[in-house]
Amino acid sequence: MERSLKFFLVGCVLVAAASCAFYKMKAHAQLDSLYLKNKNYPIQTSLYDLYKTEHADVVMLGNSLTQWVDWNELLGRKNIANRGIAGDVTSGYVHRLEYVYKLKPKLCFIEGGINDIYANVPVDVVYENYKKIVEELRSHSITPIIQSTLFVSPKWHDAVEKNKEVASFNSLLEEFAKKNNIEFSNLNARMSSNNMLRDELTHDGVHLTAAGYKIWGEEVERVVQKYGL
């Protein structure tokens, strides 16, 4: 009787463990495919297939914050390709890195994370996506430049709570960059105050005004020149 009970209990533990592993895998798969819910994603990647540009020294990889400015016009250059997609999350970046590789850039500036955080993707999952992006870029001899995830301003909903996650995420990114000898561009140092994006730099609480892009552009130009481009 005792032996049967032991087998029963062991069986229950194994079933519970298997169920837990299954649900974790299911949850991970759902987070990994979150980018597919973004209608902008197939529109922009289809355009990337159409574009004639074969090479760019610099690629800007990001979400709407990256997409909604002409980086060549902003910096007075002709060697930058914009690969920002409005609404994109970091799992989306992972799945479209081929569009970075095909341009054979020397540098890739990475900006993102805020859409993940507002979609309730855990910070540790976003961090793992960033590490994948960096690892893949390096494996293709592309130098990654990690840019801090911008805070939102009080104009944007749930600003206080979400900015706590942004601060935690940026701490992980900065530490990772230091340990792996990666350039970390702390945009928040100039664009935020008290863990809030400065109101005069945004028109809605998250997206930037010309004044915001002016500062960001100066930081990008500083890094690009540092690498001799």
PDB file of C-alpha atoms in Angstrom:
ATOM      1  CA  MET A   1       0.000   0.000   0.000  1.00  0.00           C
ATOM      2  CA  GLU A   2       2.784   2.426   0.962  1.00  0.00           C
ATOM      3  CA  ARG A   3       4.675   1.528  -2.204  1.00  0.00           C
ATOM      4  CA  SER A   4       1.622   2.268  -4.349  1.00  0.00           C
ATOM      5  CA  LEU A   5       1.155   5.580  -2.584  1.00  0.00           C
ATOM      6  CA  LYS A   6       4.766   6.505  -3.267  1.00  0.00           C
ATOM      7  CA  PHE A   7       4.373   5.694  -6.969  1.00  0.00           C
ATOM      8  CA  PHE A   8       1.185   7.744  -7.049  1.00  0.00           C
ATOM      9  CA  LEU A   9       2.846  10.748  -5.416  1.00  0.00           C
ATOM     10  CA  VAL A  10       5.866  10.531  -7.710  1.00  0.00           C
ATOM     11  CA  GLY A  11       3.511  10.365 -10.671  1.00  0.00           C
ATOM     12  CA  CYS A  12       1.662  13.455  -9.463  1.00  0.00           C
ATOM     13  CA  VAL A  13       4.929  15.361  -9.124  1.00  0.00           C
ATOM     14  CA  LEU A  14       6.039  14.361 -12.630  1.00  0.00           C
ATOM     15  CA  VAL A  15       2.702  15.348 -14.137  1.00  0.00           C
ATOM     16  CA  ALA A  16       2.785  18.677 -12.325  1.00  0.00           C
ATOM     17  CA  ALA A  17       6.348  19.332 -13.506  1.00  0.00           C
ATOM     18  CA  ALA A  18       5.444  18.436 -17.083  1.00  0.00           C
ATOM     19  CA  SER A  19       2.368  20.690 -16.966  1.00  0.00           C
ATOM     20  CA  CYS A  20       4.438  23.561 -15.584  1.00  0.00           C
ATOM     21  CA  ALA A  21       7.055  23.127 -18.326  1.00  0.00           C
ATOM     22  CA  PHE A  22       4.322  23.004 -20.971  1.00  0.00           C
ATOM     23  CA  TYR A  23       2.695  26.214 -19.828  1.00  0.00           C
ATOM     24  CA  LYS A  24       6.070  27.954 -19.587  1.00  0.00           C
ATOM     25  CA  MET A  25       6.857  26.920 -23.164  1.00  0.00           C
ATOM     26  CA  LYS A  26       3.424  28.099 -24.295  1.00  0.00           C
ATOM     27  CA  ALA A  27       3.853  31.452 -22.544  1.00  0.00           C
ATOM     28  CA  HIS A  28       7.315  31.897 -24.047  1.00  0.00           C
ATOM     29  CA  ALA A  29       5.982  31.093 -27.539  1.00  0.00           C
ATOM     30  CA  GLN A  30       3.212  33.663 -27.114  1.00  0.00           C
ATOM     31  CA  LEU A  31       5.691  36.348 -26.090  1.00  0.00           C
ATOM     32  CA  ASP A  32       8.047  35.414 -28.909  1.00  0.00           C
ATOM     33  CA  SER A  33       5.277  35.822 -31.497  1.00  0.00           C
ATOM     34  CA  LEU A  34       3.894  39.058 -30.043  1.00  0.00           C
ATOM     35  CA  TYR A  35       5.433  41.050 -32.898  1.00  0.00           C
ATOM     36  CA  LEU A  36       3.116  39.310 -35.379  1.00  0.00           C
ATOM     37  CA  LYS A  37       0.150  41.235 -33.957  1.00  0.00           C
ATOM     38  CA  ASN A  38       1.672  44.479 -35.230  1.00  0.00           C
ATOM     39  CA  LYS A  39       0.130  45.432 -38.601  1.00  0.00           C
ATOM     40  CA  ASN A  40       3.112  47.670 -39.375  1.00  0.00           C
ATOM     41  CA  TYR A  41       5.519  44.738 -39.291  1.00  0.00           C
ATOM     42  CA  PRO A  42       4.665  43.046 -42.634  1.00  0.00           C
ATOM     43  CA  ILE A  43       4.203  46.423 -44.323  1.00  0.00           C
ATOM     44  CA  GLN A  44       7.703  47.609 -43.425  1.00  0.00           C
ATOM     45  CA  THR A  45       9.504  44.307 -43.983  1.00  0.00           C
ATOM     46  CA  SER A  46       7.894  44.109 -47.433  1.00  0.00           C
ATOM     47  CA  LEU A  47       9.330  47.542 -48.159  1.00  0.00           C
ATOM     48  CA  TYR A  48      12.746  46.391 -46.931  1.00  0.00           C
ATOM     49  CA  ASP A  49      12.564  43.638 -49.566  1.00  0.00           C
ATOM     50  CA  LEU A  50      11.801  46.292 -52.174  1.00  0.00           C
ATOM     51  CA  TYR A  51      14.429  48.899 -51.249  1.00  0.00           C
ATOM     52  CA  LYS A  52      17.467  49.138 -53.538  1.00  0.00           C
ATOM     53  CA  THR A  53      20.017  50.047 -50.857  1.00  0.00           C
ATOM     54  CA  GLU A  54      22.722  47.373 -50.788  1.00  0.00           C
ATOM     55  CA  HIS A  55      25.013  48.838 -48.147  1.00  0.00           C
ATOM     56  CA  ALA A  56      24.901  51.275 -45.240  1.00  0.00           C
ATOM     57  CA  ASP A  57      27.663  51.975 -42.742  1.00  0.00           C
ATOM     58  CA  VAL A  58      25.089  52.502 -39.982  1.00  0.00           C
ATOM     59  CA  VAL A  59      21.710  50.875 -39.323  1.00  0.00           C
ATOM     60  CA  MET A  60      19.207  52.298 -36.852  1.00  0.00           C
ATOM     61  CA  LEU A  61      17.191  49.394 -35.422  1.00  0.00           C
ATOM     62  CA  GLY A  62      14.143  50.254 -33.358  1.00  0.00           C
ATOM     63  CA  ASN A  63      10.457  51.062 -33.045  1.00  0.00           C
ATOM     64  CA  SER A  64       8.451  54.218 -33.930  1.00  0.00           C
ATOM     65  CA  LEU A  65      10.941  56.448 -32.122  1.00  0.00           C
ATOM     66  CA  THR A  66      13.609  55.313 -34.565  1.00  0.00           C
ATOM     67  CA  GLN A  67      11.338  55.134 -37.606  1.00  0.00           C
ATOM     68  CA  TRP A  68       9.824  58.601 -37.391  1.00  0.00           C
ATOM     69  CA  VAL A  69      12.878  60.634 -38.314  1.00  0.00           C
ATOM     70  CA  ASP A  70      15.093  60.714 -41.394  1.00  0.00           C
ATOM     71  CA  TRP A  71      18.488  60.000 -39.851  1.00  0.00           C
ATOM     72  CA  ASN A  72      20.442  60.992 -42.943  1.00  0.00           C
ATOM     73  CA  GLU A  73      18.633  64.326 -43.100  1.00  0.00           C
ATOM     74  CA  LEU A  74      19.005  64.810 -39.339  1.00  0.00           C
ATOM     75  CA  LEU A  75      22.749  64.189 -39.342  1.00  0.00           C
ATOM     76  CA  GLY A  76      23.577  65.455 -42.825  1.00  0.00           C
ATOM     77  CA  ARG A  77      24.762  62.009 -43.914  1.00  0.00           C
ATOM     78  CA  LYS A  78      24.134  59.474 -46.680  1.00  0.00           C
ATOM     79  CA  ASN A  79      25.367  56.307 -44.968  1.00  0.00           C
ATOM     80  CA  ILE A  80      22.516  55.504 -42.548  1.00  0.00           C
ATOM     81  CA  ALA A  81      19.641  53.064 -43.077  1.00  0.00           C
ATOM     82  CA  ASN A  82      16.510  53.360 -40.948  1.00  0.00           C
ATOM     83  CA  ARG A  83      15.105  50.014 -39.845  1.00  0.00           C
ATOM     84  CA  GLY A  84      12.623  51.198 -37.251  1.00  0.00           C
ATOM     85  CA  ILE A  85       9.080  49.813 -37.207  1.00  0.00           C
ATOM     86  CA  ALA A  86       6.312  51.561 -35.287  1.00  0.00           C
ATOM     87  CA  GLY A  87       4.866  49.340 -32.587  1.00  0.00           C
ATOM     88  CA  ASP A  88       7.614  46.742 -32.821  1.00  0.00           C
ATOM     89  CA  VAL A  89       8.800  44.755 -29.809  1.00  0.00           C
ATOM     90  CA  THR A  90      12.238  43.254 -29.244  1.00  0.00           C
ATOM     91  CA  SER A  91      11.181  39.751 -30.330  1.00  0.00           C
ATOM     92  CA  GLY A  92      10.326  41.386 -33.657  1.00  0.00           C
ATOM     93  CA  TYR A  93      13.855  42.751 -33.875  1.00  0.00           C
ATOM     94  CA  VAL A  94      15.245  39.251 -33.369  1.00  0.00           C
ATOM     95  CA  HIS A  95      13.121  37.917 -36.226  1.00  0.00           C
ATOM     96  CA  ARG A  96      14.109  40.626 -38.717  1.00  0.00           C
ATOM     97  CA  LEU A  97      17.852  40.889 -38.212  1.00  0.00           C
ATOM     98  CA  GLU A  98      18.349  39.561 -41.752  1.00  0.00           C
ATOM     99  CA  TYR A  99      17.390  43.051 -42.933  1.00  0.00           C
ATOM    100  CA  VAL A 100      20.338  44.411 -40.975  1.00  0.00           C
ATOM    101  CA  TYR A 101      22.800  41.758 -42.149  1.00  0.00           C
ATOM    102  CA  LYS A 102      22.027  42.317 -45.843  1.00  0.00           C
ATOM    103  CA  LEU A 103      23.214  45.936 -45.552  1.00  0.00           C
ATOM    104  CA  LYS A 104      26.603  44.853 -44.183  1.00  0.00           C
ATOM    105  CA  PRO A 105      26.859  47.797 -41.758  1.00  0.00           C
ATOM    106  CA  LYS A 106      29.743  48.544 -39.446  1.00  0.00           C
ATOM    107  CA  LEU A 107      27.463  49.815 -36.649  1.00  0.00           C
ATOM    108  CA  CYS A 108      23.920  49.006 -35.561  1.00  0.00           C
ATOM    109  CA  PHE A 109      22.233  51.304 -33.044  1.00  0.00           C
ATOM    110  CA  ILE A 110      19.576  49.452 -31.032  1.00  0.00           C
ATOM    111  CA  GLU A 111      16.638  51.288 -29.467  1.00  0.00           C
ATOM    112  CA  GLY A 112      13.610  49.594 -27.960  1.00  0.00           C
ATOM    113  CA  GLY A 113      11.873  47.977 -25.046  1.00  0.00           C
ATOM    114  CA  ILE A 114       9.128  50.469 -24.254  1.00  0.00           C
ATOM    115  CA  ASN A 115       6.537  48.642 -26.365  1.00  0.00           C
ATOM    116  CA  ASP A 116       7.447  45.388 -24.624  1.00  0.00           C
ATOM    117  CA  ILE A 117       7.051  46.964 -21.214  1.00  0.00           C
ATOM    118  CA  TYR A 118       3.657  48.427 -22.086  1.00  0.00           C
ATOM    119  CA  ALA A 119       2.621  45.012 -23.453  1.00  0.00           C
ATOM    120  CA  ASN A 120       3.511  43.562 -20.019  1.00  0.00           C
ATOM    121  CA  VAL A 121       6.441  41.536 -21.323  1.00  0.00           C
ATOM    122  CA  PRO A 122       8.654  40.808 -18.274  1.00  0.00           C
ATOM    123  CA  VAL A 123      11.853  42.848 -18.158  1.00  0.00           C
ATOM    124  CA  ASP A 124      13.985  39.702 -17.993  1.00  0.00           C
ATOM    125  CA  VAL A 125      12.445  38.476 -21.272  1.00  0.00           C
ATOM    126  CA  VAL A 126      13.157  41.814 -22.983  1.00  0.00           C
ATOM    127  CA  TYR A 127      16.698  41.637 -21.656  1.00  0.00           C
ATOM    128  CA  GLU A 128      17.179  38.140 -23.101  1.00  0.00           C
ATOM    129  CA  ASN A 129      15.973  39.407 -26.482  1.00  0.00           C
ATOM    130  CA  TYR A 130      18.527  42.219 -26.337  1.00  0.00           C
ATOM    131  CA  LYS A 131      21.304  39.760 -25.588  1.00  0.00           C
ATOM    132  CA  LYS A 132      20.243  37.649 -28.581  1.00  0.00           C
ATOM    133  CA  ILE A 133      20.294  40.711 -30.816  1.00  0.00           C
ATOM    134  CA  VAL A 134      23.769  41.699 -29.655  1.00  0.00           C
ATOM    135  CA  GLU A 135      25.101  38.153 -30.013  1.00  0.00           C
ATOM    136  CA  GLU A 136      23.706  37.815 -33.534  1.00  0.00           C
ATOM    137  CA  LEU A 137      25.038  41.178 -34.658  1.00  0.00           C
ATOM    138  CA  ARG A 138      28.488  40.372 -33.359  1.00  0.00           C
ATOM    139  CA  SER A 139      28.431  36.979 -35.066  1.00  0.00           C
ATOM    140  CA  HIS A 140      28.002  38.900 -38.338  1.00  0.00           C
ATOM    141  CA  SER A 141      30.892  41.268 -37.524  1.00  0.00           C
ATOM    142  CA  ILE A 142      28.540  44.185 -36.845  1.00  0.00           C
ATOM    143  CA  THR A 143      29.290  46.404 -33.854  1.00  0.00           C
ATOM    144  CA  PRO A 144      26.177  46.856 -31.689  1.00  0.00           C
ATOM    145  CA  ILE A 145      25.503  50.192 -30.005  1.00  0.00           C
ATOM    146  CA  ILE A 146      23.054  49.865 -27.118  1.00  0.00           C
ATOM    147  CA  GLN A 147      20.967  52.958 -26.493  1.00  0.00           C
ATOM    148  CA  SER A 148      19.051  53.422 -23.274  1.00  0.00           C
ATOM    149  CA  THR A 149      15.310  52.884 -23.456  1.00  0.00           C
ATOM    150  CA  LEU A 150      13.718  56.301 -23.123  1.00  0.00           C
ATOM    151  CA  PHE A 151      11.403  57.008 -20.237  1.00  0.00           C
ATOM    152  CA  VAL A 152       7.895  58.266 -20.972  1.00  0.00           C
ATOM    153  CA  SER A 153       6.702  61.627 -19.665  1.00  0.00           C
ATOM    154  CA  PRO A 154       3.811  62.197 -17.228  1.00  0.00           C
ATOM    155  CA  LYS A 155       1.631  62.846 -20.293  1.00  0.00           C
ATOM    156  CA  TRP A 156       1.702  59.131 -21.119  1.00  0.00           C
ATOM    157  CA  HIS A 157      -0.493  56.669 -19.250  1.00  0.00           C
ATOM    158  CA  ASP A 158       0.901  54.665 -16.305  1.00  0.00           C
ATOM    159  CA  ALA A 159       4.115  56.694 -16.527  1.00  0.00           C
ATOM    160  CA  VAL A 160       5.244  56.278 -12.911  1.00  0.00           C
ATOM    161  CA  GLU A 161       4.848  52.498 -12.752  1.00  0.00           C
ATOM    162  CA  LYS A 162       6.153  51.760 -16.225  1.00  0.00           C
ATOM    163  CA  ASN A 163       9.169  54.029 -15.790  1.00  0.00           C
ATOM    164  CA  LYS A 164      10.197  51.918 -12.805  1.00  0.00           C
ATOM    165  CA  GLU A 165      10.468  48.989 -15.201  1.00  0.00           C
ATOM    166  CA  VAL A 166      12.308  51.142 -17.733  1.00  0.00           C
ATOM    167  CA  ALA A 167      14.838  52.124 -15.054  1.00  0.00           C
ATOM    168  CA  SER A 168      15.335  48.483 -14.067  1.00  0.00           C
ATOM    169  CA  PHE A 169      15.772  47.468 -17.693  1.00  0.00           C
ATOM    170  CA  ASN A 170      18.286  50.226 -18.398  1.00  0.00           C
ATOM    171  CA  SER A 171      20.341  49.151 -15.388  1.00  0.00           C
ATOM    172  CA  LEU A 172      20.528  45.634 -16.857  1.00  0.00           C
ATOM    173  CA  LEU A 173      21.509  46.990 -20.279  1.00  0.00           C
ATOM    174  CA  GLU A 174      24.202  49.281 -18.927  1.00  0.00           C
ATOM    175  CA  GLU A 175      25.736  46.536 -16.802  1.00  0.00           C
ATOM    176  CA  PHE A 176      25.632  44.112 -19.715  1.00  0.00           C
ATOM    177  CA  ALA A 177      27.309  46.672 -21.963  1.00  0.00           C
ATOM    178  CA  LYS A 178      30.099  47.278 -19.446  1.00  0.00           C
ATOM    179  CA  LYS A 179      30.780  43.570 -18.979  1.00  0.00           C
ATOM    180  CA  ASN A 180      30.893  42.932 -22.722  1.00  0.00           C
ATOM    181  CA  ASN A 181      32.784  46.035 -23.866  1.00  0.00           C
ATOM    182  CA  ILE A 182      29.810  47.432 -25.763  1.00  0.00           C
ATOM    183  CA  GLU A 183      29.132  51.112 -26.334  1.00  0.00           C
ATOM    184  CA  PHE A 184      26.190  52.258 -24.193  1.00  0.00           C
ATOM    185  CA  SER A 185      24.560  55.534 -25.152  1.00  0.00           C
ATOM    186  CA  ASN A 186      22.620  56.876 -22.172  1.00  0.00           C
ATOM    187  CA  LEU A 187      20.045  59.050 -23.914  1.00  0.00           C
ATOM    188  CA  ASN A 188      18.141  59.567 -20.676  1.00  0.00           C
ATOM    189  CA  ALA A 189      21.066  61.491 -19.192  1.00  0.00           C
ATOM    190  CA  ARG A 190      20.158  64.427 -21.445  1.00  0.00           C
ATOM    191  CA  MET A 191      16.532  63.764 -22.275  1.00  0.00           C
ATOM    192  CA  SER A 192      14.997  62.849 -18.930  1.00  0.00           C
ATOM    193  CA  SER A 193      14.701  64.208 -15.406  1.00  0.00           C
ATOM    194  CA  ASN A 194      13.769  62.199 -12.309  1.00  0.00           C
ATOM    195  CA  ASN A 195      13.106  59.127 -14.451  1.00  0.00           C
ATOM    196  CA  MET A 196      10.652  61.024 -16.658  1.00  0.00           C
ATOM    197  CA  LEU A 197      11.080  62.092 -20.282  1.00  0.00           C
ATOM    198  CA  ARG A 198      11.201  65.886 -20.341  1.00  0.00           C
ATOM    199  CA  ASP A 199       7.842  67.291 -21.439  1.00  0.00           C
ATOM    200  CA  GLU A 200       9.363  69.754 -23.898  1.00  0.00           C
ATOM    201  CA  LEU A 201      10.933  66.851 -25.823  1.00  0.00           C
ATOM    202  CA  THR A 202       7.692  64.990 -26.510  1.00  0.00           C
ATOM    203  CA  HIS A 203       4.359  65.936 -28.021  1.00  0.00           C
ATOM    204  CA  ASP A 204       2.338  63.076 -26.538  1.00  0.00           C
ATOM    205  CA  GLY A 205       4.426  61.681 -23.696  1.00  0.00           C
ATOM    206  CA  VAL A 206       6.444  59.095 -25.614  1.00  0.00           C
ATOM    207  CA  HIS A 207       7.095  60.232 -29.205  1.00  0.00           C
ATOM    208  CA  LEU A 208       9.667  62.947 -29.742  1.00  0.00           C
ATOM    209  CA  THR A 209       9.543  66.515 -30.943  1.00  0.00           C
ATOM    210  CA  ALA A 210      12.243  68.036 -33.141  1.00  0.00           C
ATOM    211  CA  ALA A 211      13.974  69.181 -29.936  1.00  0.00           C
ATOM    212  CA  GLY A 212      14.106  65.576 -28.753  1.00  0.00           C
ATOM    213  CA  TYR A 213      15.543  64.323 -32.028  1.00  0.00           C
ATOM    214  CA  LYS A 214      18.111  67.113 -32.001  1.00  0.00           C
ATOM    215  CA  ILE A 215      19.582  65.758 -28.760  1.00  0.00           C
ATOM    216  CA  TRP A 216      19.351  62.145 -29.880  1.00  0.00           C
ATOM    217  CA  GLY A 217      20.982  63.007 -33.187  1.00  0.00           C
ATOM    218  CA  GLU A 218      23.886  64.677 -31.410  1.00  0.00           C
ATOM    219  CA  GLU A 219      24.461  61.523 -29.356  1.00  0.00           C
ATOM    220  CA  VAL A 220      24.365  59.301 -32.445  1.00  0.00           C
ATOM    221  CA  GLU A 221      26.759  61.583 -34.321  1.00  0.00           C
ATOM    222  CA  ARG A 222      29.169  61.529 -31.374  1.00  0.00           C
ATOM    223  CA  VAL A 223      29.312  57.736 -31.430  1.00  0.00           C
ATOM    224  CA  VAL A 224      29.510  57.476 -35.226  1.00  0.00           C
ATOM    225  CA  GLN A 225      32.474  59.850 -35.261  1.00  0.00           C
ATOM    226  CA  LYS A 226      34.108  57.899 -32.427  1.00  0.00           C
ATOM    227  CA  TYR A 227      34.116  54.867 -34.716  1.00  0.00           C
ATOM    228  CA  GLY A 228      35.639  56.876 -37.555  1.00  0.00           C
ATOM    229  CA  LEU A 229      32.594  57.021 -39.818  1.00  0.00           C
TER     230      LEU A 229
END
